[in-house]
Tab-separated table of C-alpha atoms and ligand atoms in Angstrom:
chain	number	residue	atom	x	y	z
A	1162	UNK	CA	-25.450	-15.186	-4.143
A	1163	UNK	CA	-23.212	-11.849	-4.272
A	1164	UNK	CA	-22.063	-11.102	-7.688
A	1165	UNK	CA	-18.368	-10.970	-8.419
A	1166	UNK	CA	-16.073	-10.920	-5.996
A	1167	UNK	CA	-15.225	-10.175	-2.196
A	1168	UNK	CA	-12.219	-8.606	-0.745
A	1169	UNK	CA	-12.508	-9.445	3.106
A	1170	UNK	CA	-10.447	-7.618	5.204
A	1171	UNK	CA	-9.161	-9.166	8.105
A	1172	UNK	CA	-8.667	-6.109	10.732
A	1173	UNK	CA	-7.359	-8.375	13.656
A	1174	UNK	CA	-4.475	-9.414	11.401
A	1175	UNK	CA	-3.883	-5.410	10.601
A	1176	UNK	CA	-3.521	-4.811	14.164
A	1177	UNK	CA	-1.241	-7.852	14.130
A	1178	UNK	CA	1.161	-6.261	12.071
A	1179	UNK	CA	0.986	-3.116	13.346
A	1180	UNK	CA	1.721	-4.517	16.775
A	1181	UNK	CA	4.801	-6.562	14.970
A	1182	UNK	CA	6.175	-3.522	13.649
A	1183	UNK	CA	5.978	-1.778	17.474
A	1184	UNK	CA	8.035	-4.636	18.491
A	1185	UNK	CA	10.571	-3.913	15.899
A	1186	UNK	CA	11.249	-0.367	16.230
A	1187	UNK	CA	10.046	-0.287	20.405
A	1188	UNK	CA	9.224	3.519	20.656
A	1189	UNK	CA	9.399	4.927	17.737
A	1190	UNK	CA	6.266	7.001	16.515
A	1191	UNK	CA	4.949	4.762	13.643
A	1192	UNK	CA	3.398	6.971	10.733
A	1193	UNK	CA	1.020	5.029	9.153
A	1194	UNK	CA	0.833	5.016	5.352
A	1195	UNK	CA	-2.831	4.848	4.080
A	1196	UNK	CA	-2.263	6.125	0.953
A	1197	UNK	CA	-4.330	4.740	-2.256
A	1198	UNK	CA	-7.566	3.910	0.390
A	1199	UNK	CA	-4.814	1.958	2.573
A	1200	UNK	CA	-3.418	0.039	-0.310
A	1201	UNK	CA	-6.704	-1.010	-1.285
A	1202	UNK	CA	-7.938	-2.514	1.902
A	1203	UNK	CA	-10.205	0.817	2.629
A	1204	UNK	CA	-8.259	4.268	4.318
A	1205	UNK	CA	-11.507	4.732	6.710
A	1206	UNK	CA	-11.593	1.676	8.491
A	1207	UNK	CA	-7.716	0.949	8.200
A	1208	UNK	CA	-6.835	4.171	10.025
A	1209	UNK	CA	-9.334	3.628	12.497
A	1210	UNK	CA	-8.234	0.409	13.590
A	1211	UNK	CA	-4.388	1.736	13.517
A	1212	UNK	CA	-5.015	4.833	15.918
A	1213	UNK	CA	-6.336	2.506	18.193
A	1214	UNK	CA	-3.415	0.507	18.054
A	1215	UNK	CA	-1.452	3.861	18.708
A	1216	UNK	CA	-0.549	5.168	15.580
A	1217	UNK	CA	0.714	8.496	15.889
A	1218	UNK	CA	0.226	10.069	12.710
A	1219	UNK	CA	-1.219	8.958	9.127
A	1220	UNK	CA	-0.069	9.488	5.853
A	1221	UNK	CA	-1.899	9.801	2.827
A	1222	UNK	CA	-0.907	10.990	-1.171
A	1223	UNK	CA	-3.338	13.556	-1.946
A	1224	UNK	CA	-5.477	15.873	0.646
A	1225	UNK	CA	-9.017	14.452	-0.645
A	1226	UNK	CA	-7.890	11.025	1.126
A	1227	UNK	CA	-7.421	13.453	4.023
A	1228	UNK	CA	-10.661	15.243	3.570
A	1229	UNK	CA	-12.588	12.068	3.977
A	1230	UNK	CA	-10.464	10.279	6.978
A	1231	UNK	CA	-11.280	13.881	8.438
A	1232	UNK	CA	-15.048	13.432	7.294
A	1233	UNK	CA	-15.017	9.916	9.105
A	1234	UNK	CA	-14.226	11.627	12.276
A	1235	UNK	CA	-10.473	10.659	12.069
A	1236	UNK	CA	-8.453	12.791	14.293
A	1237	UNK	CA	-4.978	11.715	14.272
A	1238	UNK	CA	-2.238	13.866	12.372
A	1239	UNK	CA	-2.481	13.041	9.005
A	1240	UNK	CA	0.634	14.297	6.764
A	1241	UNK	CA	0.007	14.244	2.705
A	1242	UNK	CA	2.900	13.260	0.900
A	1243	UNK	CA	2.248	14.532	-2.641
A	1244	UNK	CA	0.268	17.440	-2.756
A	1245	UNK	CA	0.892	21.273	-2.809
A	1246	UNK	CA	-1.796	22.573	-4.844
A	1247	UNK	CA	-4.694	23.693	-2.477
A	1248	UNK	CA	-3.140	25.123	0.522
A	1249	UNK	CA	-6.419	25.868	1.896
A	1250	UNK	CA	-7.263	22.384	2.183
A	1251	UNK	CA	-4.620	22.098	4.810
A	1252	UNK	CA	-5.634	24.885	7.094
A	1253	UNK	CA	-9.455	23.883	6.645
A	1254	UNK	CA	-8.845	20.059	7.875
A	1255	UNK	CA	-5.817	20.376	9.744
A	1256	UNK	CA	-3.225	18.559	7.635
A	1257	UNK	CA	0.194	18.770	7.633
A	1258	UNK	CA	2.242	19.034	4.471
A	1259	UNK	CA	4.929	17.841	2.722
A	1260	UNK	CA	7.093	21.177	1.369
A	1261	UNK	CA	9.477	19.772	-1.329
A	1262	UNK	CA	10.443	23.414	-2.971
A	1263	UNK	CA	10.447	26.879	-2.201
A	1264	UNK	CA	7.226	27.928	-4.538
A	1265	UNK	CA	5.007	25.520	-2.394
A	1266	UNK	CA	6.577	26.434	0.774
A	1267	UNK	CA	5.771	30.461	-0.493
A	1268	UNK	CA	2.147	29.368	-1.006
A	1269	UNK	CA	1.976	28.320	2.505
A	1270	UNK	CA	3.689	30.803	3.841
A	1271	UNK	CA	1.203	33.086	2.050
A	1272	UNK	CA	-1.819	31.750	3.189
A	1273	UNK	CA	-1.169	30.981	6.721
A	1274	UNK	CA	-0.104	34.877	6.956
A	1275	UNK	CA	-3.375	35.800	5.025
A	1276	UNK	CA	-5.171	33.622	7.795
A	1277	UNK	CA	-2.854	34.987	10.935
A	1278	UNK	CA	-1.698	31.735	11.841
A	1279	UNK	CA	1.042	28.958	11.670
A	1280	UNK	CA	1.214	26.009	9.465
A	1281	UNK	CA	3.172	23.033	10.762
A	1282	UNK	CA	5.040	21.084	7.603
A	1283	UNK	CA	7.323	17.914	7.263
A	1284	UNK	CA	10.116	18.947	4.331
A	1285	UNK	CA	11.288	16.618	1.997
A	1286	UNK	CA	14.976	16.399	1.644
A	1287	UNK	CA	16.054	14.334	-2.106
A	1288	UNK	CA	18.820	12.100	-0.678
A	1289	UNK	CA	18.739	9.458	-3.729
A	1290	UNK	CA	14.914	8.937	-4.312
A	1291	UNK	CA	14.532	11.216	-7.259
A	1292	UNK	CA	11.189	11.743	-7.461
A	1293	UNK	CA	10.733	15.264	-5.027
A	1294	UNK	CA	12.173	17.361	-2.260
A	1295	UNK	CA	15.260	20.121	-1.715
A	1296	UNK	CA	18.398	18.648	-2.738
A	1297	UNK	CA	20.723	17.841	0.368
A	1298	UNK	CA	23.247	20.920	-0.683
A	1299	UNK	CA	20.552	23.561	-0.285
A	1300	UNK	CA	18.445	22.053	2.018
A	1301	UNK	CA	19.724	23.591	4.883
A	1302	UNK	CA	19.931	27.635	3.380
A	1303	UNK	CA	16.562	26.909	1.717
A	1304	UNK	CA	14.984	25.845	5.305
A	1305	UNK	CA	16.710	29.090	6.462
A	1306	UNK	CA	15.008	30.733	3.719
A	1307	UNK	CA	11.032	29.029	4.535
A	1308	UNK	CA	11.703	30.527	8.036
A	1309	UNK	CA	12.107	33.726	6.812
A	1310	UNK	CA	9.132	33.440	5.173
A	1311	UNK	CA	6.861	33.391	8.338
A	1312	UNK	CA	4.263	31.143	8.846
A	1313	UNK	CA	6.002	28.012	8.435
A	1314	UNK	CA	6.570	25.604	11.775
A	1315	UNK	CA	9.366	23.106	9.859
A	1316	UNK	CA	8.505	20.268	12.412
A	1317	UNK	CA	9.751	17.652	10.522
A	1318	UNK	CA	12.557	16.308	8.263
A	1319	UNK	CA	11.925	13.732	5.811
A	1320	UNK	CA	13.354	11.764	2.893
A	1321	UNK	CA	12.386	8.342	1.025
A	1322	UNK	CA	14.506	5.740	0.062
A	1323	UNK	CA	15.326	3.913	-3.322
A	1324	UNK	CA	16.154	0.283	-2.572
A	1325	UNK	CA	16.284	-0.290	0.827
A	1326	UNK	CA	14.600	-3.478	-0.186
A	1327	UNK	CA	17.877	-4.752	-1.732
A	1328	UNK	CA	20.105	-7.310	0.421
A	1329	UNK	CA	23.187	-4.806	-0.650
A	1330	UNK	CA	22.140	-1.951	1.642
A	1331	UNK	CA	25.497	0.381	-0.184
A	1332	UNK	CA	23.354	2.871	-1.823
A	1333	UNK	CA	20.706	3.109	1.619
A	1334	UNK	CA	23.535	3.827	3.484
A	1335	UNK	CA	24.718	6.676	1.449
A	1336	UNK	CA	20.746	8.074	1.684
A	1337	UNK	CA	21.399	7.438	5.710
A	1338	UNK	CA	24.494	9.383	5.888
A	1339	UNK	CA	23.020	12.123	3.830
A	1340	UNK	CA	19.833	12.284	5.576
A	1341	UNK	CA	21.935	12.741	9.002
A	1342	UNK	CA	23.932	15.163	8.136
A	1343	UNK	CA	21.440	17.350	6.401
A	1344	UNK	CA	19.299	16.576	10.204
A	1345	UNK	CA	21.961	17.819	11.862
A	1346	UNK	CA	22.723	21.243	10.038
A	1347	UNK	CA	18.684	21.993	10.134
A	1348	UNK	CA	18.426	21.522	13.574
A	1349	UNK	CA	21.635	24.002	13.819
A	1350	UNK	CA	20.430	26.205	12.065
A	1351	UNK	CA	16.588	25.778	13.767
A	1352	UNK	CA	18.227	26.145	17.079
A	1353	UNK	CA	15.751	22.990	17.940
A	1354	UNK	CA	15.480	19.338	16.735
A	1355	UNK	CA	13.319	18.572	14.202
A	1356	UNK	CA	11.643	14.907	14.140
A	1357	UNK	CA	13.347	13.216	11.179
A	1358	UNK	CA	11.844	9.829	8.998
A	1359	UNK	CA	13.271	7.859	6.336
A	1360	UNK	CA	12.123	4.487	7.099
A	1361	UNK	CA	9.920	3.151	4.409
A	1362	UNK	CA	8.846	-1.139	5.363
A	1363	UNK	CA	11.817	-2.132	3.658
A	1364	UNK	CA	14.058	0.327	6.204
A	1365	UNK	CA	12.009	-1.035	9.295
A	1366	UNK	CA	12.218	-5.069	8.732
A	1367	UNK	CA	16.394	-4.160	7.911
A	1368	UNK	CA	18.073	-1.356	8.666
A	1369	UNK	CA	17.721	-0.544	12.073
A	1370	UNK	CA	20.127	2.868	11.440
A	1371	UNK	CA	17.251	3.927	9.721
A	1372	UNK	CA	14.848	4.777	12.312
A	1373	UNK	CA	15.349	7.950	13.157
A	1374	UNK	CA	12.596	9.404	15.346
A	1375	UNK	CA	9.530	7.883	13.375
A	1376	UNK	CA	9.022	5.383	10.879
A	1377	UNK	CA	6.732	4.932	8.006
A	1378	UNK	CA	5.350	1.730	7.193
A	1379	UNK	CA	2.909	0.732	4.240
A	1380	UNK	CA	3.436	-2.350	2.737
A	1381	UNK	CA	4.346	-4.174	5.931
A	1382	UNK	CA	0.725	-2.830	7.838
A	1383	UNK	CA	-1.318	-5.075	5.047
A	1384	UNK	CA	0.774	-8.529	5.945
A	1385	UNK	CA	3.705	-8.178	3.352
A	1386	UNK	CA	7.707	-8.212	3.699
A	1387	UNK	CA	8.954	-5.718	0.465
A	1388	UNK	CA	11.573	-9.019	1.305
A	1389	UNK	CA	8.973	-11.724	-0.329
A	1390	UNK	CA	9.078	-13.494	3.212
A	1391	UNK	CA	6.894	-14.486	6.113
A	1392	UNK	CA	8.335	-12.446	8.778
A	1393	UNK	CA	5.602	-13.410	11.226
A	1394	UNK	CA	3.302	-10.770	9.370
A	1395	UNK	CA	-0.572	-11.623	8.329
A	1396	UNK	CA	-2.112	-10.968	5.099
A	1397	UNK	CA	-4.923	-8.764	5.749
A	1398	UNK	CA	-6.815	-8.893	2.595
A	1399	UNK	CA	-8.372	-12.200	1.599
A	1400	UNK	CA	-9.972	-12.250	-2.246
A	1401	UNK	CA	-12.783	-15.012	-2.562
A	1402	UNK	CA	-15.788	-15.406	-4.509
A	1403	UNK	CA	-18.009	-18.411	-5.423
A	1404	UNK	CA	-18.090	-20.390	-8.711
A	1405	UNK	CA	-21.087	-19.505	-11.257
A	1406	UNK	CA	-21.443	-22.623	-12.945
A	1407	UNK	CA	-19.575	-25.715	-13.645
A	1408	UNK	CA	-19.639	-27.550	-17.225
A	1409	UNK	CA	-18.528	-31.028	-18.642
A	1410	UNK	CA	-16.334	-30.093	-21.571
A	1411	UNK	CA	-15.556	-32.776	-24.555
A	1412	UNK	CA	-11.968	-33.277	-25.903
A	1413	UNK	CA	-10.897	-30.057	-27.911
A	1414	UNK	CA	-13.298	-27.902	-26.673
A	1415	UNK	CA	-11.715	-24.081	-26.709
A	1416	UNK	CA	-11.871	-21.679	-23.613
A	1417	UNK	CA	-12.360	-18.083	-23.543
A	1418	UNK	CA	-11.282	-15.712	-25.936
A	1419	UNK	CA	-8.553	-16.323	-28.401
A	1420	UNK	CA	-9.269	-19.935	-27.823
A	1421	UNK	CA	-6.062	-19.796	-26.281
A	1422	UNK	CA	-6.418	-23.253	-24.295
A	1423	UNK	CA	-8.076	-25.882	-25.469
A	1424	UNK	CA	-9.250	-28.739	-23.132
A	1425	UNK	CA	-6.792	-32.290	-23.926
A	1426	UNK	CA	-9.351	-34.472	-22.207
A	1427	UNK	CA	-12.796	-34.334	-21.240
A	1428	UNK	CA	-12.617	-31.507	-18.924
A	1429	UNK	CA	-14.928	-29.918	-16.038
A	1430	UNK	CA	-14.783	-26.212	-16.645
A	1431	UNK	CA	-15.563	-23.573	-13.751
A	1432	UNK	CA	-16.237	-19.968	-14.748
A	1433	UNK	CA	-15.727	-17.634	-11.868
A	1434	UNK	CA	-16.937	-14.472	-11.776
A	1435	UNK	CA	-13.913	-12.441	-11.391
A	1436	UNK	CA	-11.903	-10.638	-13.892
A	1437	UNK	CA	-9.829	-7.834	-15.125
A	1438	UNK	CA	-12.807	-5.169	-13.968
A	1439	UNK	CA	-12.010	-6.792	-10.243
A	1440	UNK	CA	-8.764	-6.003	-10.473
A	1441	UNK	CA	-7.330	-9.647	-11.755
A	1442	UNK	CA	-4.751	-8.882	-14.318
A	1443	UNK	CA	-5.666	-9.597	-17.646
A	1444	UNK	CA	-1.392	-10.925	-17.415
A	1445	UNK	CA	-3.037	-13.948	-15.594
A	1446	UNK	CA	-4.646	-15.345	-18.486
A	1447	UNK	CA	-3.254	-19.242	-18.665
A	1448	UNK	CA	-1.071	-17.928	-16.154
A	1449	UNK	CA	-2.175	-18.518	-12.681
A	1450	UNK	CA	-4.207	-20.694	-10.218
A	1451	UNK	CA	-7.280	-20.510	-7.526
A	1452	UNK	CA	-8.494	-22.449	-4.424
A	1453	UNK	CA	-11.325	-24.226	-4.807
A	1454	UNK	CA	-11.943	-27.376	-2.020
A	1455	UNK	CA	-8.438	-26.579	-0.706
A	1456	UNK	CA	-7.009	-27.941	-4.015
A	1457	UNK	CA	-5.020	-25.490	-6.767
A	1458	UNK	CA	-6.387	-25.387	-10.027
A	1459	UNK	CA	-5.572	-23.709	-13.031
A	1460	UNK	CA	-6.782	-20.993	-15.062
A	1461	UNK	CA	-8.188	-21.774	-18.281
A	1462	UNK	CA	-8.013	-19.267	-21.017
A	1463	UNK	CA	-8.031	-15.281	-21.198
A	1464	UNK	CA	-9.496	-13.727	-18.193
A	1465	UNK	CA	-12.243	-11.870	-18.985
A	1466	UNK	CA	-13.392	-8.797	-18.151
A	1467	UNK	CA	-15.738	-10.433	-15.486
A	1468	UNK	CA	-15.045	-13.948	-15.661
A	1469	UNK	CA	-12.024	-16.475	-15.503
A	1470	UNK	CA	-12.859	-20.287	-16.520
A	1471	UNK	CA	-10.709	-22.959	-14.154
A	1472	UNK	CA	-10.114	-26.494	-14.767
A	1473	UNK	CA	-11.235	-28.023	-11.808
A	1474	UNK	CA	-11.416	-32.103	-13.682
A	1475	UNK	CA	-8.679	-32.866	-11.146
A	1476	UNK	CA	-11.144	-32.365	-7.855
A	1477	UNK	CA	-13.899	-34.193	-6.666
A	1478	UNK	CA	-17.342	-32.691	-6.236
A	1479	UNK	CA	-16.706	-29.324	-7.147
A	1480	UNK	CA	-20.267	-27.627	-8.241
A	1481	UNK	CA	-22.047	-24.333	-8.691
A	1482	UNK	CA	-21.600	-21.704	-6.003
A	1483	UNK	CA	-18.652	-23.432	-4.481
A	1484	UNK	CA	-16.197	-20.782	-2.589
A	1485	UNK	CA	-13.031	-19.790	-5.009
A	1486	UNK	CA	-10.176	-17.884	-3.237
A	1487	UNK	CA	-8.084	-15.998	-5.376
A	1488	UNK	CA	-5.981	-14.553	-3.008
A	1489	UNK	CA	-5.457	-16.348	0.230
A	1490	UNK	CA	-5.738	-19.052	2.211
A	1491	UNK	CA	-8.012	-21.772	1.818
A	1492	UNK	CA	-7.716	-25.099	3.621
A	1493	UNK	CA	-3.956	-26.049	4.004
A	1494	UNK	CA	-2.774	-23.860	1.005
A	1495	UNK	CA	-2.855	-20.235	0.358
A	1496	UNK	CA	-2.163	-18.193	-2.668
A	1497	UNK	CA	-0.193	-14.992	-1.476
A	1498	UNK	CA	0.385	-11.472	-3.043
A	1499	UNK	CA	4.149	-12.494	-3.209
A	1500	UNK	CA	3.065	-14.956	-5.794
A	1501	UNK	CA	0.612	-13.645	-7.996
A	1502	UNK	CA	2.518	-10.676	-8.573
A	1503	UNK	CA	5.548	-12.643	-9.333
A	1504	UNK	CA	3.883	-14.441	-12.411
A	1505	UNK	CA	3.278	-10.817	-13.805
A	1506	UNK	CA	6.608	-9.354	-13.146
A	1507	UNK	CA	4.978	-6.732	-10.351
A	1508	UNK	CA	5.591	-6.337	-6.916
A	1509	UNK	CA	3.026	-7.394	-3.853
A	1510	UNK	CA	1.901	-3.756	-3.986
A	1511	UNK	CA	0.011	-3.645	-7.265
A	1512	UNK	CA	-1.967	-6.907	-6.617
A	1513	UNK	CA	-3.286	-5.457	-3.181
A	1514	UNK	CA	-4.137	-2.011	-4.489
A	1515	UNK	CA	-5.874	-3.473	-7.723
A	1516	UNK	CA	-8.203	-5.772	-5.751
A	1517	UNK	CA	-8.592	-2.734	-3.647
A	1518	UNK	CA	-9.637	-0.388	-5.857
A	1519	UNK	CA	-12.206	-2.181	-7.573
A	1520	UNK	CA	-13.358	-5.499	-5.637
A	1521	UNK	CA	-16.772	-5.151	-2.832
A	1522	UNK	CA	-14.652	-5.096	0.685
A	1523	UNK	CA	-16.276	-6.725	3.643
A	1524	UNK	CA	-14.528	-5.915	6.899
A	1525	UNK	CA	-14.303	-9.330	9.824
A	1526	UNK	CA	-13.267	-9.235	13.155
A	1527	UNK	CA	-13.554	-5.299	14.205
A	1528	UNK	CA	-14.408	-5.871	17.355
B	322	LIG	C1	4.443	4.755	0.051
B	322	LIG	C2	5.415	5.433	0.898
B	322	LIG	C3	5.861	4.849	2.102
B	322	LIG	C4	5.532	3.432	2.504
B	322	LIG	O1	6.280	2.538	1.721
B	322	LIG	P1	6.213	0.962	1.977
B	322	LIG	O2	7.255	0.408	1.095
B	322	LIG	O3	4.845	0.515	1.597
B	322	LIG	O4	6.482	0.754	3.418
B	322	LIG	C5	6.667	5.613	2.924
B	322	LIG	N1	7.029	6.866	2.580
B	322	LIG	C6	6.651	7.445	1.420
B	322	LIG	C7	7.091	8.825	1.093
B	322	LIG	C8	5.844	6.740	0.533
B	322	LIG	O5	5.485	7.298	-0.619
């Protein structure tokens, strides 16, 4: 038996949903976000299975994600969103960045010179995201600027959106209008087009004004609508691991630490070796459920930092070693990201990227 437990990743239902979001936006290039070791279902295999599907570029945070798609033999474009501090890096493994101010650009500049060559870059216009890039007003003389510079190819034009995951799409309009102009003036001023992106999965499943001439799905790659619907998308990442031992419990018997639940009735008690260290929120403590024989069952107690107790006294024949899912579908009934993150008060994004990071993955139908 395999100690704690599994996150299987499904990679037919990854090429599902990349297919799904080709049908939504027909041609558009589709940059495909892997960032955070593809939302914890594992960069590697994730953008290996996506290029084949025809993504055109990748996107990671930080260029040691890049380093190590690079290192799996991963040729695609692959454009880092949030990191300007070893410009060699990018020359070395052929990345493309992400110039947000006129110091990183300089560094660039600088180095490609030093090396006699060109570096290709995406900037980052701030249109309401507030987090980094040129501000809208300047954009366009500070692009002027980065040419002057030399050895800076500005291929690309790119900003980020705020909420274009609300139903009122006011404020992603403003971003659109702002994005467009600013698009326009650079590629003025350029004398050329440059390929512009905005479209986070939010932007793709509902504002088609968004797309631009790429998109940039995450969220939506891994089986999730940033809309808490189905959409005809398909979870890839299934959490499951078996039960470690199953106990008859007496009337008032406390569980876990705290003794925060006490059993009402004589009670069969499952502990389940999964816990905070897998990534299950310590926030699920009395505060959740599992799968076990197709039937929901509660948790029992604090979660632990490797174990969670259920109460499984309402279903028949459950015993040692019996399969738990924790996230997904068993049987008729399936526990999604949607919901376990909405007992917490976090979004689908933080369940799939905690599993992730610290679960065993096991990869199924590759072929
Ligand atoms: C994470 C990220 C995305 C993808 O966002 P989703 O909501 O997961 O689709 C796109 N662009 C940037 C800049 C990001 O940081």
């Amino acid at each position: 038996m395999n100690r704690g437990p599994v996150a299987e990743i499904d990679l037919s239902a990854l090429r599902h949903n990349f297919e799904s979001i080709s049908r939504i936006t027909g041609k558009v290039p589709v940059i495909s976000v892997v960032k955070a070791d593809a939302y914890g279902h594992g960069a590697t295999e994730v953008s290996g299975r996506l290029v084949d599907a025809g993504a055109s570029c990748l996107a990671v945070a930080f260029t040691g994600e890049a380093r190590k798609l690079r290192e799996a033999g991963i040729k695609a474009p692959i454009l880092v969103l949030f990191d300007t501090f070893d410009t060699e890096d990018y020359f070395r493994h052929d990345l493309v960045p992400v110039l947000h101010d006129l110091r990183t650009a300089a560094a660039f500049s600088k180095e490609a010179l030093r090396r006699g060559t060109m570096i290709s870059a995406h900037v980052k216009v701030d249109t309401g995201m507030g987090r980094i890039g040129f501000s809208p007003q300047s954009a366009v003389s500070d692009i002027g600027k980065m040419a002057a510079m030399g050895g800076i190819e500005v291929e690309g034009l790119m900003s980020h959106f705020s909420e274009a995951d609300l139903t009122d799409k006011t404020f992603a309009g403003l971003q659109i209008e702002m994005f467009r102009k600013v698009r326009r003036e650079v590629s003025e001023r350029l004398g050329r087009p440059v390929m512009a992106h905005i479209a986070n999965s939010a932007a793709i499943i509902s504002i088609k004004e968004a797309f631009f001439d790429a998109v940039r799905p995450g969220l939506i790659l891994y089986g999730y609508s940033p809309f808490n619907d189905d959409r005809g998308l398909r979870p890839v990442m299934k959490v499951r691991t078996r039960i470690l031992v199953v106990r008859d419990l007496p009337a008032g018997t406390p569980v876990s630490y705290g003794r925060t639940f006490v059993t009402k009735r004589r009670s069969r008690i499952a502990a389940v070796p999964v816990g905070y260290a897998d990534g299950y929120s310590r926030l699920f403590s009395n505060n959740s459920e599992m799968l076990v024989r197709g039937r929901r069952v509660p948790v029992a107690g604090r979660v632990c930092m490797d174990l969670t107790m259920i109460d499984v006294t309402d279903v028949d024949g459950v015993s040692d070693g019996d399969e738990v899912v924790i996230l997904g579908r068993q049987g008729a009934d399936a526990i999604t990201a949607v919901e376990l993150s909405s007992r917490i008060n976090t979004i689908p994004y933080d369940i799939l990227t905690s599993f992730g990071s610290r679960a065993r993955r096991e990869y199924i139908n590759a072929g």
